[in-house]
mmCIF file of C-alpha atoms in Angstrom:
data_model
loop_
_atom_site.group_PDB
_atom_site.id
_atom_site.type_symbol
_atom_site.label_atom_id
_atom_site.label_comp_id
_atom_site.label_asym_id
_atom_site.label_seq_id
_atom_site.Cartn_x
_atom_site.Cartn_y
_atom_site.Cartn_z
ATOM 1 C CA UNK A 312 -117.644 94.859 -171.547
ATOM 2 C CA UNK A 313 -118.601 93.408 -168.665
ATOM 3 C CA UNK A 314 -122.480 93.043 -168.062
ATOM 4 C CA UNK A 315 -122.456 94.690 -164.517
ATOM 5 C CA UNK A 316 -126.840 95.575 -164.550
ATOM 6 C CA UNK A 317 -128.620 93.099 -162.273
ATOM 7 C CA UNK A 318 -132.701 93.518 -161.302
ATOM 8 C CA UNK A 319 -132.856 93.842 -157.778
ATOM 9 C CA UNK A 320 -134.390 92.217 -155.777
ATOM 10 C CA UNK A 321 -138.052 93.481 -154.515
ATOM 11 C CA UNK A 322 -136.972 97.272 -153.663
ATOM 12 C CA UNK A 323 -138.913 99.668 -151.589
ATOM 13 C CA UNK A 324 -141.181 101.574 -153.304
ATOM 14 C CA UNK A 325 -139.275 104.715 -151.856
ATOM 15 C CA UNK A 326 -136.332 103.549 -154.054
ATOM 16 C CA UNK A 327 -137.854 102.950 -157.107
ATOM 17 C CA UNK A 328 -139.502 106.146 -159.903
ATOM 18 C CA UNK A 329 -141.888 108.287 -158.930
ATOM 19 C CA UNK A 330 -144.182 108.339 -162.451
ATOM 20 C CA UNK A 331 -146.509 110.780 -161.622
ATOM 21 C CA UNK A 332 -146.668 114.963 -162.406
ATOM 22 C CA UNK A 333 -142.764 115.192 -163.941
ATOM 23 C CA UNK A 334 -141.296 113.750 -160.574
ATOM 24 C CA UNK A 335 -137.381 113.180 -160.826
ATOM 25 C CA UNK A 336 -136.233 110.208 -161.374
ATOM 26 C CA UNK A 337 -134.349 108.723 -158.275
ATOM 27 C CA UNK A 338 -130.690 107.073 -159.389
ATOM 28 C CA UNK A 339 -129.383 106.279 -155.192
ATOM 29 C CA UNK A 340 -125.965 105.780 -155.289
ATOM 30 C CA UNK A 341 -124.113 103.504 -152.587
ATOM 31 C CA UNK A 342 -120.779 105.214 -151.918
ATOM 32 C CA UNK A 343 -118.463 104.815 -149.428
ATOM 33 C CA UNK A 344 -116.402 107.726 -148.538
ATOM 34 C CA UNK A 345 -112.695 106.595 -148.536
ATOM 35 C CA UNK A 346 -113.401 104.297 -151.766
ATOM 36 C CA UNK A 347 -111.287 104.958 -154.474
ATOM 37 C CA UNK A 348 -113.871 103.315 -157.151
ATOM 38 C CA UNK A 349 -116.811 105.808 -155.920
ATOM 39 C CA UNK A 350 -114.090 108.972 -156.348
ATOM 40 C CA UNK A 351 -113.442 107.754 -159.851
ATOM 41 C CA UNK A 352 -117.170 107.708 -160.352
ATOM 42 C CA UNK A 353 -117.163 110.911 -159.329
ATOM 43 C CA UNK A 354 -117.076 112.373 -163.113
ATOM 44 C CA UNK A 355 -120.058 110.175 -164.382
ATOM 45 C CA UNK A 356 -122.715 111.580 -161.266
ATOM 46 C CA UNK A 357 -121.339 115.362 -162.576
ATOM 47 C CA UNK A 358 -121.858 114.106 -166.062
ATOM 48 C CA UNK A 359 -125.590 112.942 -165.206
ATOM 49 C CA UNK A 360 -126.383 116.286 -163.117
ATOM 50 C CA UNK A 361 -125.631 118.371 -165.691
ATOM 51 C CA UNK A 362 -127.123 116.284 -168.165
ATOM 52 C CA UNK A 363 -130.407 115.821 -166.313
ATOM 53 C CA UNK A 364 -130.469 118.545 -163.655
ATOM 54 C CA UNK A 365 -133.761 118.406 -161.507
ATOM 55 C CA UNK A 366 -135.346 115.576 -163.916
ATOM 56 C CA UNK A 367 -132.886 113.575 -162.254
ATOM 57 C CA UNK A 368 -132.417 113.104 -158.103
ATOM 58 C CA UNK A 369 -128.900 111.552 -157.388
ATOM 59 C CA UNK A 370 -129.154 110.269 -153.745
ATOM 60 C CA UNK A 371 -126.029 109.632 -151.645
ATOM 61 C CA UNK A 372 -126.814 106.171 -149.683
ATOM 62 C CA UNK A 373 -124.127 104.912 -147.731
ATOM 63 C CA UNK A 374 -122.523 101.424 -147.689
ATOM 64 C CA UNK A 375 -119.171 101.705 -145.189
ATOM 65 C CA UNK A 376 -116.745 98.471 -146.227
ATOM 66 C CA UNK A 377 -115.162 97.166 -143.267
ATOM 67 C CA UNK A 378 -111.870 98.093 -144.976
ATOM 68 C CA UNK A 379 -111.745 100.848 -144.093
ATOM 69 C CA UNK A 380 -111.686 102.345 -140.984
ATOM 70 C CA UNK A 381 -112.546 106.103 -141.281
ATOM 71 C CA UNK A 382 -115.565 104.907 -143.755
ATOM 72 C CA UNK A 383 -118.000 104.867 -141.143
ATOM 73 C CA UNK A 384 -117.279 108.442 -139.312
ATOM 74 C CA UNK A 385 -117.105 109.767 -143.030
ATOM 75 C CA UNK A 386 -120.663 108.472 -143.391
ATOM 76 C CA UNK A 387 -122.358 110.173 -140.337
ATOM 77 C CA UNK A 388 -120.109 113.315 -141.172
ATOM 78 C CA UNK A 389 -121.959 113.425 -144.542
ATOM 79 C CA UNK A 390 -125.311 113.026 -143.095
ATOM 80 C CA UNK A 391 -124.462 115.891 -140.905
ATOM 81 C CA UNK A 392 -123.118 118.097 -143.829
ATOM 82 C CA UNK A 393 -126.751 117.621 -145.836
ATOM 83 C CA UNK A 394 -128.400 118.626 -142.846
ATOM 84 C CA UNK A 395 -126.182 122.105 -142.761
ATOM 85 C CA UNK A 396 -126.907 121.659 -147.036
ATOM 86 C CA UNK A 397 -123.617 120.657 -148.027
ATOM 87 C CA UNK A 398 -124.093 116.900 -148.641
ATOM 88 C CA UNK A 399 -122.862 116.420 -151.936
ATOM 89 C CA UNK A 400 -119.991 119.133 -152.124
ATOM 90 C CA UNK A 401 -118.966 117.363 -148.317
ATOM 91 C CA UNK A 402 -118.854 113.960 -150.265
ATOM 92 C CA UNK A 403 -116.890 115.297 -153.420
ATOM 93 C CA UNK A 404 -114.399 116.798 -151.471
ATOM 94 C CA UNK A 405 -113.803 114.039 -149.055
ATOM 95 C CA UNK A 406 -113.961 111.803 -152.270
ATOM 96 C CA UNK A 407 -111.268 113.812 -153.714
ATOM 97 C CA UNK A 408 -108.666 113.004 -150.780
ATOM 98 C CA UNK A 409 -109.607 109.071 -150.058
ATOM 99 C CA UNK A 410 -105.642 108.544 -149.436
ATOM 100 C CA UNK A 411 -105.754 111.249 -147.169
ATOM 101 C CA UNK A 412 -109.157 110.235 -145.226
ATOM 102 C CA UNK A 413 -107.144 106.549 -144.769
ATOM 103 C CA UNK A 414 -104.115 108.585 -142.934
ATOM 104 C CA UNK A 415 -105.605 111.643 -141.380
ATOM 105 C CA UNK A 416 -109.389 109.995 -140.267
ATOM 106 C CA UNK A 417 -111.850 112.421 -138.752
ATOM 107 C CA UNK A 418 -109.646 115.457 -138.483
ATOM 108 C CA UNK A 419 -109.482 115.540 -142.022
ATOM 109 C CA UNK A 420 -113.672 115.338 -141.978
ATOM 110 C CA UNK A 421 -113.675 118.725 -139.641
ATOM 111 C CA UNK A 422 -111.053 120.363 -142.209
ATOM 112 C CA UNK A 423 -112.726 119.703 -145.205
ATOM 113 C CA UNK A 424 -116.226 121.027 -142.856
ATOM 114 C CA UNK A 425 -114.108 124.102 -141.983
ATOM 115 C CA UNK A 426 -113.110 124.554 -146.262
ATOM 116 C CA UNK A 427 -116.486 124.165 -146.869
ATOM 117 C CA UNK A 428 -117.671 126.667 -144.563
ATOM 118 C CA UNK A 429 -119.508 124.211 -142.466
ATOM 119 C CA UNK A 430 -120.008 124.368 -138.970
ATOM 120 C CA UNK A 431 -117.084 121.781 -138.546
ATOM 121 C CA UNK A 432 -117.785 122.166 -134.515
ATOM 122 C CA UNK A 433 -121.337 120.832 -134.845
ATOM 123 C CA UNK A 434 -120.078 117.937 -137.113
ATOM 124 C CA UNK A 435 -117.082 116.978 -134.464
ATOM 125 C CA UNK A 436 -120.638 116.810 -132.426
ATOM 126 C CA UNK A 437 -122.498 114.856 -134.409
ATOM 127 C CA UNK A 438 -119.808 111.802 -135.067
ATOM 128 C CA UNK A 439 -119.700 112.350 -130.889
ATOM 129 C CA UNK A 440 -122.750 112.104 -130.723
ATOM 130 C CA UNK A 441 -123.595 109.616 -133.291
ATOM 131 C CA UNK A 442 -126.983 111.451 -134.360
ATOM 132 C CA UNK A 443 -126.846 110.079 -138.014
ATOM 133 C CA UNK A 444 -125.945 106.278 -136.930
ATOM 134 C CA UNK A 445 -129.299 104.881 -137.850
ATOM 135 C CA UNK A 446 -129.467 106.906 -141.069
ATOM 136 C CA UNK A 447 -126.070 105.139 -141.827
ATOM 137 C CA UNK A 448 -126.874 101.729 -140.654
ATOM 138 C CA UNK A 449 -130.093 102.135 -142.088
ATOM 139 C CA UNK A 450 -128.466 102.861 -145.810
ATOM 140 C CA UNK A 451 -125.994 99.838 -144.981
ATOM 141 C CA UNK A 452 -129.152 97.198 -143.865
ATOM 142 C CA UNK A 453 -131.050 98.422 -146.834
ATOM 143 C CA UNK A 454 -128.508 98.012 -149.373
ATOM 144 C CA UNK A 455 -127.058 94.344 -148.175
ATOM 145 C CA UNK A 456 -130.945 93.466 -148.560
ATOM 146 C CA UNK A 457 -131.292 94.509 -152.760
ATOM 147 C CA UNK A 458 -127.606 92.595 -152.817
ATOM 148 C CA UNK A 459 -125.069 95.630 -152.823
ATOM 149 C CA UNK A 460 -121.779 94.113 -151.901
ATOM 150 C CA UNK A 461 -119.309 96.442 -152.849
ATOM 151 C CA UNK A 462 -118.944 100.454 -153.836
ATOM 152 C CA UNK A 463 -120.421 102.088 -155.949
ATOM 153 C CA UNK A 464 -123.462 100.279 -156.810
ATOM 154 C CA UNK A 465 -126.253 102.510 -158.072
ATOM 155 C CA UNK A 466 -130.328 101.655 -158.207
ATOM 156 C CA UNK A 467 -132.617 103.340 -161.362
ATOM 157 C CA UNK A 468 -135.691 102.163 -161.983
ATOM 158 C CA UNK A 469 -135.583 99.032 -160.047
ATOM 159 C CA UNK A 470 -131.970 97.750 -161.282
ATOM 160 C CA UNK A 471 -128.640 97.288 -159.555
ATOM 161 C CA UNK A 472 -125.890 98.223 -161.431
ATOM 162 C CA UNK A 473 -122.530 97.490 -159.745
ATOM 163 C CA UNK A 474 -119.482 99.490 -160.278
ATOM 164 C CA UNK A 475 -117.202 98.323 -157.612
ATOM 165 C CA UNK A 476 -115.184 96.241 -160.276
ATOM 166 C CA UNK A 477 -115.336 98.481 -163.217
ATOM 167 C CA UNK A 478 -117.163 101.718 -163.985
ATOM 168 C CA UNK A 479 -117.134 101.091 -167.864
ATOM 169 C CA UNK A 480 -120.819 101.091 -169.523
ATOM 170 C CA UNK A 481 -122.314 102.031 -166.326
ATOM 171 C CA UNK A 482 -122.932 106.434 -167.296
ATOM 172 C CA UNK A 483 -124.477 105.012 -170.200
ATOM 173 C CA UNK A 484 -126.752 102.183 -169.067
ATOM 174 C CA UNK A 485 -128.232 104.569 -166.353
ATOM 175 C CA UNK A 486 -128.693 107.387 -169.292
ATOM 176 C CA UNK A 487 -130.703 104.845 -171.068
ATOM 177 C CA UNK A 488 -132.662 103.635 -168.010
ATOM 178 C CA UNK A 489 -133.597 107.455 -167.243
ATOM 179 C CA UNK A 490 -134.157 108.030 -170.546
ATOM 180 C CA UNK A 491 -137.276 105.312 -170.670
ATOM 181 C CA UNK A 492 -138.337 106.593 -167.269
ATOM 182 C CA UNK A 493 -138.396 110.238 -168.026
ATOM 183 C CA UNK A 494 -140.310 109.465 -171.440
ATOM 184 C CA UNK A 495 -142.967 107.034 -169.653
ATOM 185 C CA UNK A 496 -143.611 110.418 -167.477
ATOM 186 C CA UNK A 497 -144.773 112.060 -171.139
#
């Protein structure tokens, strides 16, 4: 197996475990929309929500490879999504059709909006707009600075774990990280 876990260097405090009162504990996952690697790591995250449930707060951060070019929009269309309370179904689904985001770009966004029951007119106004930019670019800066490179690379309890290159070991490394951290809670 090969040893993907790395410590991170000096992370926020927002990224690392709340201890206190039976807070979650915060896994943040760096995905990028039209990656193949973070769709195939789509059945560990359903794994660790239904194994965890609320003990455990799965965060979507976003980390857009310059490869390709319907990442970015996907991003902000995301954002937009959680802030109609769709985030995560948004990203599945878009996950789900990566080959398709690559030949169909943002009208495939506003269709999967429209499956969803979004309001896919507000979210053809927010990648207009570019209202989430900062939260994007702000996800991108913050991740180049603990040394994400490539997608998905996840953060528990103050370690990097990549999975661009290979998903194996990784479920079960994070169950044992949020194992400790959920027993240190008591």
């Amino acid at each position: 197996m090969n040893d993907a876990t790395t410590s991170a260097p000096a992370l926020p405090q927002a990224l690392d475990v709340a201890r206190a009162g039976g807070t979650p504990v915060v896994l943040d996952v760096w995905c990028e929309l039209q990656c193949p690697d973070c769709h195939a790591a789509l059945d560990d995250l359903r794994a660790l929500r239904e194994r965890y449930g609320d003990r455990l707060d799965i965060r979507l951060r976003h980390f857009p490879l310059a490869k390709h070019k319907h990442a970015y929009a996907a991003a902000q269309a995301a954002e937009e999504a959680m802030e109609q309370g769709q985030g995560w179904p948004f990203a599945e689904a878009v996950l789900a059709r990566t080959e398709e985001l690559g030949k169909r770009g943002e009208k495939l966004l506003l269709d999967v909006a429209g499956e969803l029951g979004l309001d896919a007119e507000e979210l053809d106004t927010a990648l207009i707009d570019g209202r989430h930019l900062l939260t994007v670019d702000a996800d991108e800066a913050e991740g180049k600075a603990i040394g994400v490179s490539g997608t998905p690379t996840y953060v528990i309890g103050g370690e990097r774990l990549d999975g661009g290159k290979s998903q194996e070991g990784l479920r079960a490394r994070i169950e044992e990280i949020a194992d400790r951290l959920l027993a240190e809670q008591g």
